[in-house]
Coordinates of C-alpha atoms in Angstrom, one line a residue:
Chain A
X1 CA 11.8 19.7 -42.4
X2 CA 10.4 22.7 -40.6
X3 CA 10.0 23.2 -37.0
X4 CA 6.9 22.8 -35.0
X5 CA 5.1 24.7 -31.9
X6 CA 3.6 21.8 -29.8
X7 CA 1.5 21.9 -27.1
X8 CA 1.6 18.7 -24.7
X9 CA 0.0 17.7 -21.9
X10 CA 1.7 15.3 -19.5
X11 CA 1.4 13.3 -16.1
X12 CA 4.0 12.8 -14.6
X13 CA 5.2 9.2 -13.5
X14 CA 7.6 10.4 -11.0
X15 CA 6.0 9.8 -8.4
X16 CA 2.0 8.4 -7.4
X17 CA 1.4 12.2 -7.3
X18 CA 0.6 12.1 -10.6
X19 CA 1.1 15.7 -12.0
X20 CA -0.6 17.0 -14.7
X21 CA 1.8 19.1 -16.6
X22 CA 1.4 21.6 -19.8
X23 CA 4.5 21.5 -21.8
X24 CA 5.3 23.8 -25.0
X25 CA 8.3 22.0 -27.1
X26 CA 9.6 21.9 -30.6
X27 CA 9.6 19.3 -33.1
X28 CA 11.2 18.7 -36.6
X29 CA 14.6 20.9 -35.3
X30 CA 17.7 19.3 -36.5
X31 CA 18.6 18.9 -32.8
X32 CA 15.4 16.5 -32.3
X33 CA 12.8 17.6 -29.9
X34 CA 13.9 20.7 -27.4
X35 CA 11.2 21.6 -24.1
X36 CA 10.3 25.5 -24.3
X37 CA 8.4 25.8 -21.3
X38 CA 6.1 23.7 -18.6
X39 CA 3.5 24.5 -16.2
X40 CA 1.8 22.2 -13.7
X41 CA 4.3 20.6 -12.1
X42 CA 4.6 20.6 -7.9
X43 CA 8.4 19.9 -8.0
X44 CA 11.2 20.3 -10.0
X45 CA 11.8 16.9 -10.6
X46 CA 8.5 17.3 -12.6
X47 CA 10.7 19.8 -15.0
X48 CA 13.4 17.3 -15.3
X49 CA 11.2 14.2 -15.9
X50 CA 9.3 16.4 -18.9
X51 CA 12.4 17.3 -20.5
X52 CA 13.5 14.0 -20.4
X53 CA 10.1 12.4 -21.9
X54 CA 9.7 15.0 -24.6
X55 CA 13.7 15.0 -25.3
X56 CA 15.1 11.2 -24.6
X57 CA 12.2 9.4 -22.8
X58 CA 13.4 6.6 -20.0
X59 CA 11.8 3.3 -18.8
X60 CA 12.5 0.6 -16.6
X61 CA 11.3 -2.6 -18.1
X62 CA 9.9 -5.9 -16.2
X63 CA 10.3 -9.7 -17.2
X64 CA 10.7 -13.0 -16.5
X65 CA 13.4 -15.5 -17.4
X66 CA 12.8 -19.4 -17.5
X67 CA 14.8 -21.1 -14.6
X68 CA 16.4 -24.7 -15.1
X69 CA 16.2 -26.4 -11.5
X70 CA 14.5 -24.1 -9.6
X71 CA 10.9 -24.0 -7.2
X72 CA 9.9 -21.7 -10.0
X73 CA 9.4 -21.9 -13.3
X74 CA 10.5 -18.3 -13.7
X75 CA 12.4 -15.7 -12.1
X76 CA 11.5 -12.4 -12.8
X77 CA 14.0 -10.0 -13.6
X78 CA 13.9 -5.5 -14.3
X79 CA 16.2 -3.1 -15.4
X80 CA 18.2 -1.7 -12.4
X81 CA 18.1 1.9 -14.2
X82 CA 15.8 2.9 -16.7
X83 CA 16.9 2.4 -20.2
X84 CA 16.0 5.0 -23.2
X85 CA 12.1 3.9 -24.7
X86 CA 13.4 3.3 -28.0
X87 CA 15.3 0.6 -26.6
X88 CA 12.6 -1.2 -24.8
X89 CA 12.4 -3.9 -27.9
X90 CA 15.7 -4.5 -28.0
X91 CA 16.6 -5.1 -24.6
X92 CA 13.4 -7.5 -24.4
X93 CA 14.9 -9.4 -27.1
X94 CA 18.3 -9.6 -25.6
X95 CA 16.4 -11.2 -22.5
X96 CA 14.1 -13.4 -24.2
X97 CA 17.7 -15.5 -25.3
X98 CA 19.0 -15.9 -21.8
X99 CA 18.2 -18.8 -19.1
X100 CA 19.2 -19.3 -15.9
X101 CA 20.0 -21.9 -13.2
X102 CA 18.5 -22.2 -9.7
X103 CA 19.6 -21.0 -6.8
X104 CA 19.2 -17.4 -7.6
X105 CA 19.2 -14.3 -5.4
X106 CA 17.2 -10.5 -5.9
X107 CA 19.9 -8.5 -7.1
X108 CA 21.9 -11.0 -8.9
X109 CA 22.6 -9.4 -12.4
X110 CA 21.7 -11.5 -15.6
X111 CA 22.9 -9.1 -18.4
X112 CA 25.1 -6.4 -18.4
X113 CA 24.5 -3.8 -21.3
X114 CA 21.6 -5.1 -22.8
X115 CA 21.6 -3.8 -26.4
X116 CA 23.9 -1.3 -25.6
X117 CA 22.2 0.4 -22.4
X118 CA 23.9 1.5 -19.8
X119 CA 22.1 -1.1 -17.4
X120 CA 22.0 -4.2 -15.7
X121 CA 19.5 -6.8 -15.6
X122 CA 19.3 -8.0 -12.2
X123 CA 17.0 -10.6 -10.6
X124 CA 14.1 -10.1 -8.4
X125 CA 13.2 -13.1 -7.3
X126 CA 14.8 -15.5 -4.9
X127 CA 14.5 -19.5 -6.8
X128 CA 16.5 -21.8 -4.5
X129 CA 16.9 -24.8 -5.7
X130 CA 14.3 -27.4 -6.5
X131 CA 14.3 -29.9 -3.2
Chain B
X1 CA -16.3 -30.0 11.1
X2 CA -14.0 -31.2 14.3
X3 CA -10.6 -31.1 14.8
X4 CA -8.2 -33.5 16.4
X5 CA -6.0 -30.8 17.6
X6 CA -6.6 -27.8 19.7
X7 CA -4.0 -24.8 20.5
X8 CA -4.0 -21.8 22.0
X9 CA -2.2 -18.5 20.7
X10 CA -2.6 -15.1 21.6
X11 CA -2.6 -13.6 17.7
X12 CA -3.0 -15.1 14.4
X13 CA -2.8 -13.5 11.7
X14 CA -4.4 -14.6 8.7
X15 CA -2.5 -14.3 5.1
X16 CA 0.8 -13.9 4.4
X17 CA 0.5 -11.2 1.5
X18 CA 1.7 -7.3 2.1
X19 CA -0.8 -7.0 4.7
X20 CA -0.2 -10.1 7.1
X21 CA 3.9 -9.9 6.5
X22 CA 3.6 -5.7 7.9
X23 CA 0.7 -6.2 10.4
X24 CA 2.9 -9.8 12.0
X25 CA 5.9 -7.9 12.3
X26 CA 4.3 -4.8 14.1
X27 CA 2.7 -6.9 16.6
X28 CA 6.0 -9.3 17.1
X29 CA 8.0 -6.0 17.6
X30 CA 5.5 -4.8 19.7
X31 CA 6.0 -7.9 22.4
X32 CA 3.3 -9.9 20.6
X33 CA 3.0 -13.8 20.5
X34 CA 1.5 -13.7 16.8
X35 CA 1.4 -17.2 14.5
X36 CA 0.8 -16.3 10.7
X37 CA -1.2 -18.4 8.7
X38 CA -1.0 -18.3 4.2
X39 CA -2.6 -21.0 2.3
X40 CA -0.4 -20.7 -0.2
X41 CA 3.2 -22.5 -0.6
X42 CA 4.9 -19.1 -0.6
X43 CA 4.8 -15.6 1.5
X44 CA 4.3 -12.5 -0.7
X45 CA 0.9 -13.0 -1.7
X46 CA -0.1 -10.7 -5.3
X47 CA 3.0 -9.4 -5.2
X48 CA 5.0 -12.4 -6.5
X49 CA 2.9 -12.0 -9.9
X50 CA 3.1 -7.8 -10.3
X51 CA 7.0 -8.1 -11.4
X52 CA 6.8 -4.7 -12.5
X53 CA 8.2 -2.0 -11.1
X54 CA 7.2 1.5 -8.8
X55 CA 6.8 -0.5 -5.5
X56 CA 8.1 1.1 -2.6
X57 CA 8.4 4.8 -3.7
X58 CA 6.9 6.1 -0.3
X59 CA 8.3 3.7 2.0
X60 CA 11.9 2.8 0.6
X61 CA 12.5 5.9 -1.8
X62 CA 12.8 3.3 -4.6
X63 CA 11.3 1.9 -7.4
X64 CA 11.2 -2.2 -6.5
X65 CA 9.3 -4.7 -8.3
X66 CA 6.2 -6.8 -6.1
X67 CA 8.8 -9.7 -5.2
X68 CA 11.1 -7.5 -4.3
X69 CA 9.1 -5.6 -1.8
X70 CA 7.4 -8.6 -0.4
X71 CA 11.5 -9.6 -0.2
X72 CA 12.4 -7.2 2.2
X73 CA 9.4 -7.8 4.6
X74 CA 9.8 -11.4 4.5
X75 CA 13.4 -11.3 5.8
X76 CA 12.5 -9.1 8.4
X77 CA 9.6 -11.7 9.5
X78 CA 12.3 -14.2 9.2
X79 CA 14.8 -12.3 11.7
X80 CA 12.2 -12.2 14.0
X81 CA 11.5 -15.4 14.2
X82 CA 7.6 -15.3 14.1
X83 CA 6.3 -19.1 13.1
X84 CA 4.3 -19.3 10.0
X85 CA 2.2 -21.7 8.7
X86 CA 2.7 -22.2 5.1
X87 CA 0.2 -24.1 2.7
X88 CA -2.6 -23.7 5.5
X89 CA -6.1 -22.5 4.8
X90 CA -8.3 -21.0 7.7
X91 CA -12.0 -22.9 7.0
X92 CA -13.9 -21.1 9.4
X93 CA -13.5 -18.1 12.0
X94 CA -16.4 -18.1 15.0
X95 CA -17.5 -15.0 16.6
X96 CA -15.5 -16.0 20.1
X97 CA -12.1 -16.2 17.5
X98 CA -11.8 -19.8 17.2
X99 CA -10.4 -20.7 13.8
X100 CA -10.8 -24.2 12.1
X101 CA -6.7 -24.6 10.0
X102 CA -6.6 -27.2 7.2
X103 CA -3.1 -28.2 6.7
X104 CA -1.8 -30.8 4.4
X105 CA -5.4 -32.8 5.4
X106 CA -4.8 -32.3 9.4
X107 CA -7.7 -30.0 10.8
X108 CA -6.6 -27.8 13.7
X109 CA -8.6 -25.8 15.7
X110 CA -6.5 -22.3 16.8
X111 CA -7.8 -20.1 20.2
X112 CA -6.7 -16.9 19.4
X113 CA -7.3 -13.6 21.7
X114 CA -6.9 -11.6 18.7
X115 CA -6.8 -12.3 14.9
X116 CA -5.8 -10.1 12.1
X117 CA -7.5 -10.4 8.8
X118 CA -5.6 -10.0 6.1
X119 CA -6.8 -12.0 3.2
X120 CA -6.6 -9.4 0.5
X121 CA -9.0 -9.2 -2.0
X122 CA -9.8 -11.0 -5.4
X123 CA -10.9 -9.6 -8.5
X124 CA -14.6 -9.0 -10.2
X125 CA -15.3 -11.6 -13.0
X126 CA -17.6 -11.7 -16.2
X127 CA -20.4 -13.1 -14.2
X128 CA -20.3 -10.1 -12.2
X129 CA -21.0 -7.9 -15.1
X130 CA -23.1 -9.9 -17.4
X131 CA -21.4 -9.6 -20.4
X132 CA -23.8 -11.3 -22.6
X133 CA -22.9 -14.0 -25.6
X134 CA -21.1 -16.6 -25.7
X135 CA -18.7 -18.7 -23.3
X136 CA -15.8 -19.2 -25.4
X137 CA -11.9 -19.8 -24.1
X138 CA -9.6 -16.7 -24.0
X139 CA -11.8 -14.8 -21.7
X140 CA -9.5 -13.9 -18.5
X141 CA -9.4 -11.8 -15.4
X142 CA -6.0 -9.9 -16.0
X143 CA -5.0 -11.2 -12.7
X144 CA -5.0 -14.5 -14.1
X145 CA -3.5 -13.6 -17.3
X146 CA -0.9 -11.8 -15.0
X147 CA -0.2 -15.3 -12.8
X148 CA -0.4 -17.3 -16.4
X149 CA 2.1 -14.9 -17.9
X150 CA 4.3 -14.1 -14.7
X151 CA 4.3 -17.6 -12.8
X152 CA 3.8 -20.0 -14.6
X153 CA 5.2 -18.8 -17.9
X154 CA 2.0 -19.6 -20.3
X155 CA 1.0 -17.0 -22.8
X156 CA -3.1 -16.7 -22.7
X157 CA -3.1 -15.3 -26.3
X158 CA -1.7 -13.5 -29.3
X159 CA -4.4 -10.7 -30.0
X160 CA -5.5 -9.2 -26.8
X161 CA -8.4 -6.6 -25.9
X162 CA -9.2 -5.6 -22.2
X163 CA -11.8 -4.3 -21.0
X164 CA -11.4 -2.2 -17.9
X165 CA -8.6 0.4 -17.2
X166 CA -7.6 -0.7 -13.6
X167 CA -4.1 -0.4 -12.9
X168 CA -4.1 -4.5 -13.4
X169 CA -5.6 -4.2 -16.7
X170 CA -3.2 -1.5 -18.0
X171 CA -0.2 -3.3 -16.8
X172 CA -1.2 -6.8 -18.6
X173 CA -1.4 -4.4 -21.9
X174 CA 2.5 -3.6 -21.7
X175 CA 3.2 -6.8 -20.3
X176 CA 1.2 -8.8 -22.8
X177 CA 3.1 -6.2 -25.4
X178 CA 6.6 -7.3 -24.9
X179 CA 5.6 -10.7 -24.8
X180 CA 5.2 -10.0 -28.4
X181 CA 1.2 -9.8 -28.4
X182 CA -0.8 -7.7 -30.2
X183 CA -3.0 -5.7 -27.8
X184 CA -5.6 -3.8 -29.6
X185 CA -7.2 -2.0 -27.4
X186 CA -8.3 -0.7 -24.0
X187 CA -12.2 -0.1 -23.1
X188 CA -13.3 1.7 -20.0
X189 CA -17.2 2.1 -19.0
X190 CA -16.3 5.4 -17.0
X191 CA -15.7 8.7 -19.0
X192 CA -12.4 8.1 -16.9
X193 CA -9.8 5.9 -16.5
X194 CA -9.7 3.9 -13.6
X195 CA -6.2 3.2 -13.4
X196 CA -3.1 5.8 -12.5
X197 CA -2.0 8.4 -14.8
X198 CA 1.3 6.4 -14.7
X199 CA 0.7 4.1 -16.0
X200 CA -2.2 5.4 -18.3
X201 CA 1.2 6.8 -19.8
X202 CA 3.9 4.0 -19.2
X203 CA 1.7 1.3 -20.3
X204 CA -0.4 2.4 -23.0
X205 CA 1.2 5.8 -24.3
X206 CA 4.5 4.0 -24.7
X207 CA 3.1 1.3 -27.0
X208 CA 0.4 2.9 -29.1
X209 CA -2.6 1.0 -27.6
X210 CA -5.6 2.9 -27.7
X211 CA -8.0 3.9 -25.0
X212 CA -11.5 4.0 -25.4
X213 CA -13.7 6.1 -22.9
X214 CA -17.5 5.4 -22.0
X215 CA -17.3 1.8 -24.1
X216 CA -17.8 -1.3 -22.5
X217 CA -18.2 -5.0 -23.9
X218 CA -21.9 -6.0 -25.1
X219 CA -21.3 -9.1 -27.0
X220 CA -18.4 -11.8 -27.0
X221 CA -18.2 -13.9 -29.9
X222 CA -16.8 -17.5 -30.6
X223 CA -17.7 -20.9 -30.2
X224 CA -14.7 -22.6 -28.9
X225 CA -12.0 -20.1 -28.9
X226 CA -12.8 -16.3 -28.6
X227 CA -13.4 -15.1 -32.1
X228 CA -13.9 -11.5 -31.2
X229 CA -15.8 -8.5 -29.0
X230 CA -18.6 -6.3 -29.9
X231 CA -18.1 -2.8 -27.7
X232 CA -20.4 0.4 -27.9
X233 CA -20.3 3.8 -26.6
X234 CA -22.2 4.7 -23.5
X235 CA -24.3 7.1 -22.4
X236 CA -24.2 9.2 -19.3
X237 CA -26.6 6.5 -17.4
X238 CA -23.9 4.0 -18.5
X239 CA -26.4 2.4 -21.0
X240 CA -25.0 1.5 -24.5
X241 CA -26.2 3.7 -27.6
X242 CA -27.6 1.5 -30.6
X243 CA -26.0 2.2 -33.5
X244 CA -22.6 2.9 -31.9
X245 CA -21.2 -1.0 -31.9
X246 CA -17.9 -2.1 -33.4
X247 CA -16.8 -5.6 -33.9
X248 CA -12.8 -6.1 -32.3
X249 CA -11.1 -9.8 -33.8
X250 CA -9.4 -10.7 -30.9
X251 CA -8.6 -14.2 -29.3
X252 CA -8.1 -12.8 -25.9
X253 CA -10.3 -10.6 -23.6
X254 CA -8.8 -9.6 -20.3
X255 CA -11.1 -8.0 -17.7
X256 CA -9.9 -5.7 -15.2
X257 CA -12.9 -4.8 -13.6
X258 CA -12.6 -4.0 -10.0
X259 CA -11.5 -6.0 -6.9
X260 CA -13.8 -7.3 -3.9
X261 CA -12.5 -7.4 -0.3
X262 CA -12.0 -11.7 0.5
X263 CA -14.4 -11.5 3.7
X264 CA -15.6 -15.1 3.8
X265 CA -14.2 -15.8 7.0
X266 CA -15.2 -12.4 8.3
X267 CA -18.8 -12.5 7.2
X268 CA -18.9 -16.1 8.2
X269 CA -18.0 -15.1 12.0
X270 CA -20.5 -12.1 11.9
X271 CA -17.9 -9.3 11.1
X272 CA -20.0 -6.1 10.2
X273 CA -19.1 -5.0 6.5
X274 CA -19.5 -1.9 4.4
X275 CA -21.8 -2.6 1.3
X276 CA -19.9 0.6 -0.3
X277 CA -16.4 -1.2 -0.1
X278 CA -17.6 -5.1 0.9
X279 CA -14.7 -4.8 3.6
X280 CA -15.0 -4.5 7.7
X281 CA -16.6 -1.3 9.4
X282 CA -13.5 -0.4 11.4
X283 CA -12.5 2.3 14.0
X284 CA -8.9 3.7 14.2
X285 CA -7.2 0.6 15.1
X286 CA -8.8 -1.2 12.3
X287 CA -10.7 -2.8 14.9
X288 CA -14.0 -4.7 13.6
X289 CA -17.7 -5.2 15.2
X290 CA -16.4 -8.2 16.6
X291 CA -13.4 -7.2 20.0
X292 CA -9.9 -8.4 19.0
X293 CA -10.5 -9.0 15.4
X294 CA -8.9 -6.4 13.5
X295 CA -8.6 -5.8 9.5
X296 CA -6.6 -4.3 7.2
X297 CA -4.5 -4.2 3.4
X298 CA -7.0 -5.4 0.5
X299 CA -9.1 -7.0 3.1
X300 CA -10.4 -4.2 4.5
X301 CA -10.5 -1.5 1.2
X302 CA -8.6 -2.4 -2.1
X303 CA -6.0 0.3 -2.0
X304 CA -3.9 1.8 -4.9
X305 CA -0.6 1.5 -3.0
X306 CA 1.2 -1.3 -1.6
X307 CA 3.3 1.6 1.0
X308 CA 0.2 2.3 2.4
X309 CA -1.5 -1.2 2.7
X310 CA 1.8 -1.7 4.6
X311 CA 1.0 1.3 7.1
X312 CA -2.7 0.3 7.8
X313 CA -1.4 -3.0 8.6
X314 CA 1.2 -2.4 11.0
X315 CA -1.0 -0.2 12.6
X316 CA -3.3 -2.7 12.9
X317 CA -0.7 -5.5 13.8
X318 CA 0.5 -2.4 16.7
X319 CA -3.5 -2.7 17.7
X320 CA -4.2 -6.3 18.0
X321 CA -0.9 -6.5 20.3
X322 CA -2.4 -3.8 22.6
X323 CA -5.6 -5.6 22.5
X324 CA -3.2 -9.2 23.6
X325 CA -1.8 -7.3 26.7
X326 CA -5.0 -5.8 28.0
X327 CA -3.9 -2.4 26.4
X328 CA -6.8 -1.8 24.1
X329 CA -10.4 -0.8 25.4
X330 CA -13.0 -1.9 23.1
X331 CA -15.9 -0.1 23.9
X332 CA -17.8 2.7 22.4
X333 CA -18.3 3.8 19.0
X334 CA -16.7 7.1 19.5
X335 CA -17.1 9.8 17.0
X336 CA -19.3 8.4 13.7
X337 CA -17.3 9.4 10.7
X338 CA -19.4 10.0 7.6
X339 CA -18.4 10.4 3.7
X340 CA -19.8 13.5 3.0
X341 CA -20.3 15.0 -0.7
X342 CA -18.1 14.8 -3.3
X343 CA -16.8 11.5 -1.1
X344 CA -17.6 7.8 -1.6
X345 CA -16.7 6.0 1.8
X346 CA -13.8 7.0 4.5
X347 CA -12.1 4.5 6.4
X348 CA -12.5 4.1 9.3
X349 CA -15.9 4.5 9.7
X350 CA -15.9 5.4 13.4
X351 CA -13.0 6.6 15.9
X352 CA -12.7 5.4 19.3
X353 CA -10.4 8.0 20.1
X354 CA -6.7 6.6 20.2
X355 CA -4.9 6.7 23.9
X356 CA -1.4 7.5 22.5
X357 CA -0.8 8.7 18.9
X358 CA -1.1 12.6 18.5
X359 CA -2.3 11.9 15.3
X360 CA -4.7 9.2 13.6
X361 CA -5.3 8.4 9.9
X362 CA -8.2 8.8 7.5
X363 CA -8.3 7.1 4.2
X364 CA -11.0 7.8 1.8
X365 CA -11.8 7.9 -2.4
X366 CA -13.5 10.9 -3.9
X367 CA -16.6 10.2 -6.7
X368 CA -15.3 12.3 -9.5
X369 CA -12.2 13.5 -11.0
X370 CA -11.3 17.2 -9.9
X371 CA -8.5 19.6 -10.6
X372 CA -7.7 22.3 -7.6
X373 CA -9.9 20.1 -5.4
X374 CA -10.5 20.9 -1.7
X375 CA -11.0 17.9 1.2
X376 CA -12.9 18.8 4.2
X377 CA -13.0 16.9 7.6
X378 CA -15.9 19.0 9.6
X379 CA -18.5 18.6 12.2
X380 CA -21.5 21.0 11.5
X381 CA -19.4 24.7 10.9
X382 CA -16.6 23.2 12.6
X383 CA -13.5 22.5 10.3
X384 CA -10.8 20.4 11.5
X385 CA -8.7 19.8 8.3
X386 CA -9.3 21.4 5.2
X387 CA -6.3 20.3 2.2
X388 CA -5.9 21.6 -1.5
X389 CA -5.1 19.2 -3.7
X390 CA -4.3 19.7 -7.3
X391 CA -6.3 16.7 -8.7
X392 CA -8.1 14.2 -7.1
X393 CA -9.1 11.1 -8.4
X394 CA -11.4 8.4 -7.7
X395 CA -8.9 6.1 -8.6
X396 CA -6.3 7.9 -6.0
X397 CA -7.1 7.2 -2.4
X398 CA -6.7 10.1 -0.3
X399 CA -4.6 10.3 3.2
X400 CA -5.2 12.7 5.7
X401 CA -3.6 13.2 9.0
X402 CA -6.5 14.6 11.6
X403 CA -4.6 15.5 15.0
X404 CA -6.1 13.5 18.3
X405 CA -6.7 17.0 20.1
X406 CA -9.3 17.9 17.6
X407 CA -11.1 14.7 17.7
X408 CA -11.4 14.7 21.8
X409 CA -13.1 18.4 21.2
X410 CA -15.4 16.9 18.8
X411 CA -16.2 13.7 20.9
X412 CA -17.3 15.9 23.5
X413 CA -19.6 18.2 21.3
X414 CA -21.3 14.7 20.3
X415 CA -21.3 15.6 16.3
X416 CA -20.0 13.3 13.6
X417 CA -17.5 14.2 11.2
X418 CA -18.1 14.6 8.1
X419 CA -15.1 14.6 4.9
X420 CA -16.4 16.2 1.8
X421 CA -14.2 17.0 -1.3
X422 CA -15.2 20.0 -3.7

């Protein structure tokens, strides 16, 4: 497989700034992808977010869980640190096979290591129990 | 309508989402008497449906999800100890602030020397574009999708299309996603989308779903269920070109295709509204036409931002409590403020020029996308803020801080100000 000279153009979700960032990278390397060079970005948390989304890209994910007992059918629930993309499907189905019981609390952690993610799934809804 | 039951507060505010949680607790910690009225069983408003994440980000530094950042506001509320009304609906608001409260089948009638409006906004529906065809099932607002999908934990569909690219819209595509639907594509009128670049990226980018530019919806198909949508490319009147239409299978059509201001209540009691954003016509303290009512959050102009639906609100909330203790004038129009070119409203819309801040607030939405943009606040060859911006966006509302000095100067000279973006 040979290498290859990409040009990308990216926005960064950092933060509601929204930068609009013009990477170079490489593709095909035996090392996967590897960032050459950027311009674009306001901050250098810009530089870091690139490298990661061309090199390991990183999500949070959102989701609800069904609730036995509660003043809601669901609770919704998130990743407290973002997990790699390619993990996204995974986790999900890792969530899809848990429950809970009312009363729950934000914060309260679900799953720990999903799929093998450094992560927690934590709650973030208050259910209390239904009355 | 009369009401077996007449009480007297000094400030009710009215909805319990973002808006009304911020703008009750400014006025509470401001000395305020202030009773807060929400029709529904819980506080939070929207933000107990958008579960996702990137709340917060201005305001707390932090990524939280809707619940979570109506959460934090709620338990403040809570430690003040400011009475709300829960399950209550406000029928009618008269122009001398009387308000007619339903709750649980008792009619109330509320005296209020101010009232805060905060009743968010709700979202634009197929009627309101015409779509023609037929009237089959499976044809949503994505709002209602979201609530189907987030509350209440019903799945509208399996094969998904959506037309619009508002931030709700693009959000339902990932969400609809890992609920294991097929979402097959994205269709925006604009040759823009009208959502964030965020999550342009995070929610469609991430999961292959396509986005289709100057296309819109001109036929829906299906008897019963939806069978399928017929889009077409555009032209630069926003007409579609014959020739150019493709037939989508799809069971499910979510539309995300702008939100109104909720100004019943307001336009009932003879509130003076924008026709460019359907909310009030407000001056610096998000006061309306009408003394002691005040506006702000969704209400008032559908923001992008929950941080900053939260700032408008407290600084109306700060306001009405002035206006309670006698500490508000309300007279005068001030200085006019006008959206100039390249500019498609700015809030507010006059200035009465504040007593105590050193600096006020203007919030506005450019008409085009630009890159290396410039924003202008000026009266005649008089600038008074001039800001670079990288890209602006019509989907982006623009903040920009105008000092007080600089506005007394241009009271005096009698000229309005004018915010252009180039």
């Amino acid at each position: 497989m040979s290498e290859n000279r990409i040009k990308g153009e990216f926005t960064c979700v950092v933060c509601p700034n929204g930068c609009f960032i013009e990477a170079e990278y490489l593709e095909g390397g035996s090392e996967g992808p590897k960032l050459l060079s950027l311009a674009g970005n306001q901050c250098k948390r810009g530089e870091t977010w690139v490298r990661q989304e061309i090199e390991t890209p990183m999500r949070t994910i959102s989701t609800s869980v069904p609730v036995h007992g509660g003043d809601f059918l669901l609770a919704s629930v998130r990743t407290a640190e973002p997990i790699p993309l390619a993990k996204v499907q995974d986790v999900m189905a890792e969530i899809r096979k848990t429950s809970l019981n009312a009363p729950l609390s934000i914060g309260q952690v679900v799953l720990k290591n999903p799929a093998g993610t450094e992560t927690e799934i934590i709650v973030t809804r208050n259910v209390a129990a239904a009355g | 309508m009369s009401a077996s039951k007449v009480i007297e507060r000094d400030l009710v505010v009215i909805g319990g989402g973002p808006a009304g949680l911020a703008a009750a607790i400014a006025a509470k910690e401001a000395g305020c008497d202030v009773v807060l009225i929400e029709r529904d069983r819980i506080l939070g408003g929207i933000l107990n449906q958008c579960i996702h994440d990137g709340f917060g980000l201005h305001r707390f530094g932090e990524a939280l999800s809707g619940p979570e950042y109506a959460g934090r506001f709620i338990a403040q509320l809570k430690g003040l100890d400011v009475p709300v009304l829960q399950n209550t609906i406000v029928l009618n608001l008269s122009s001398d602030r009387k308000l007619l409260v339903s709750r649980m089948g008792e009619l109330t009638e509320i005296h209020a020397k101010a009232i805060v409006l905060a009743m968010g906004c709700r979202e634009r529906t197929r009627g309101a574009l015409s779509i023609p065809g037929h009237r089959p099932s499976g044809v949503y607002t994505a709002g209602a999708a979201q609530n189907f999908v987030n509350m209440e934990n019903i799945m509208p569909g399996k094969r998904v299309c959506i037309l619009g690219s508002g931030d709700i819209g693009l959000i339902m595509a990932r969400r609809m996603t890992l609920e294991g639907a097929k979402v097959e594509a994205v269709f925006e009128l604009l040759p823009w989308s009208s959502g964030l670049p965020r999550n342009i990226r995070q929610c469609l980018v991430d999961y292959g779903i396509p986005l289709y530019l100057s296309t819109t919806v001109v036929n829906i198909s299906g008897m019963g269920r939806l069978e399928g949508i017929t889009v077409a490319t555009v032209d630069d009147k926003r007409q579609p070109v014959a020739g150019t239409e493709k037939f989508f299978p799809c069971d499910t059509l979510l539309l995300s295709v702008g939100l109104i201001p909720e100004n019943e209540l307001a336009r009932e009691a003879g509130v003076a509204l924008s026709p460019i954003t359907g909310g009030a016509l407000v001056d610096a303290d998000c006061m309306t036409s009408i003394p002691g009512v005040f506006s702000c959050g969704n209400a008032l102009h559908v923001h992008d931002l929950v941080d900053r639906v939260s700032e408008e609100a407290e600084r109306a909330g700060r306001a009405a409590a002035a206006f309670v203790a006698g500490k508000l004038s309300s007279g005068g129009t001030g200085v006019s403020i006008l959206p100039g070119s390249g500019v498609r409203y700015v809030m507010p819309d006059h200035m009465t020029i504040p007593e105590n801040p050193e600096e006020t607030t203007l919030a506005f939405r450019v008409t085009t996308p630009k890159r290396d943009g410039v924003v202008r606040a000026a009266a005649g060859d008089t600038i008074l803020k001039e800001e670079k911006h990288p890209r602006l966006h019509p989907a982006e509302m623009v903040w920009m801080r105008l000092s007080v000095e600089a506005l007394r100067e241009l009271k005096k000279s009698g000229k309005a100000l004018e915010v252009s973006a180039s």
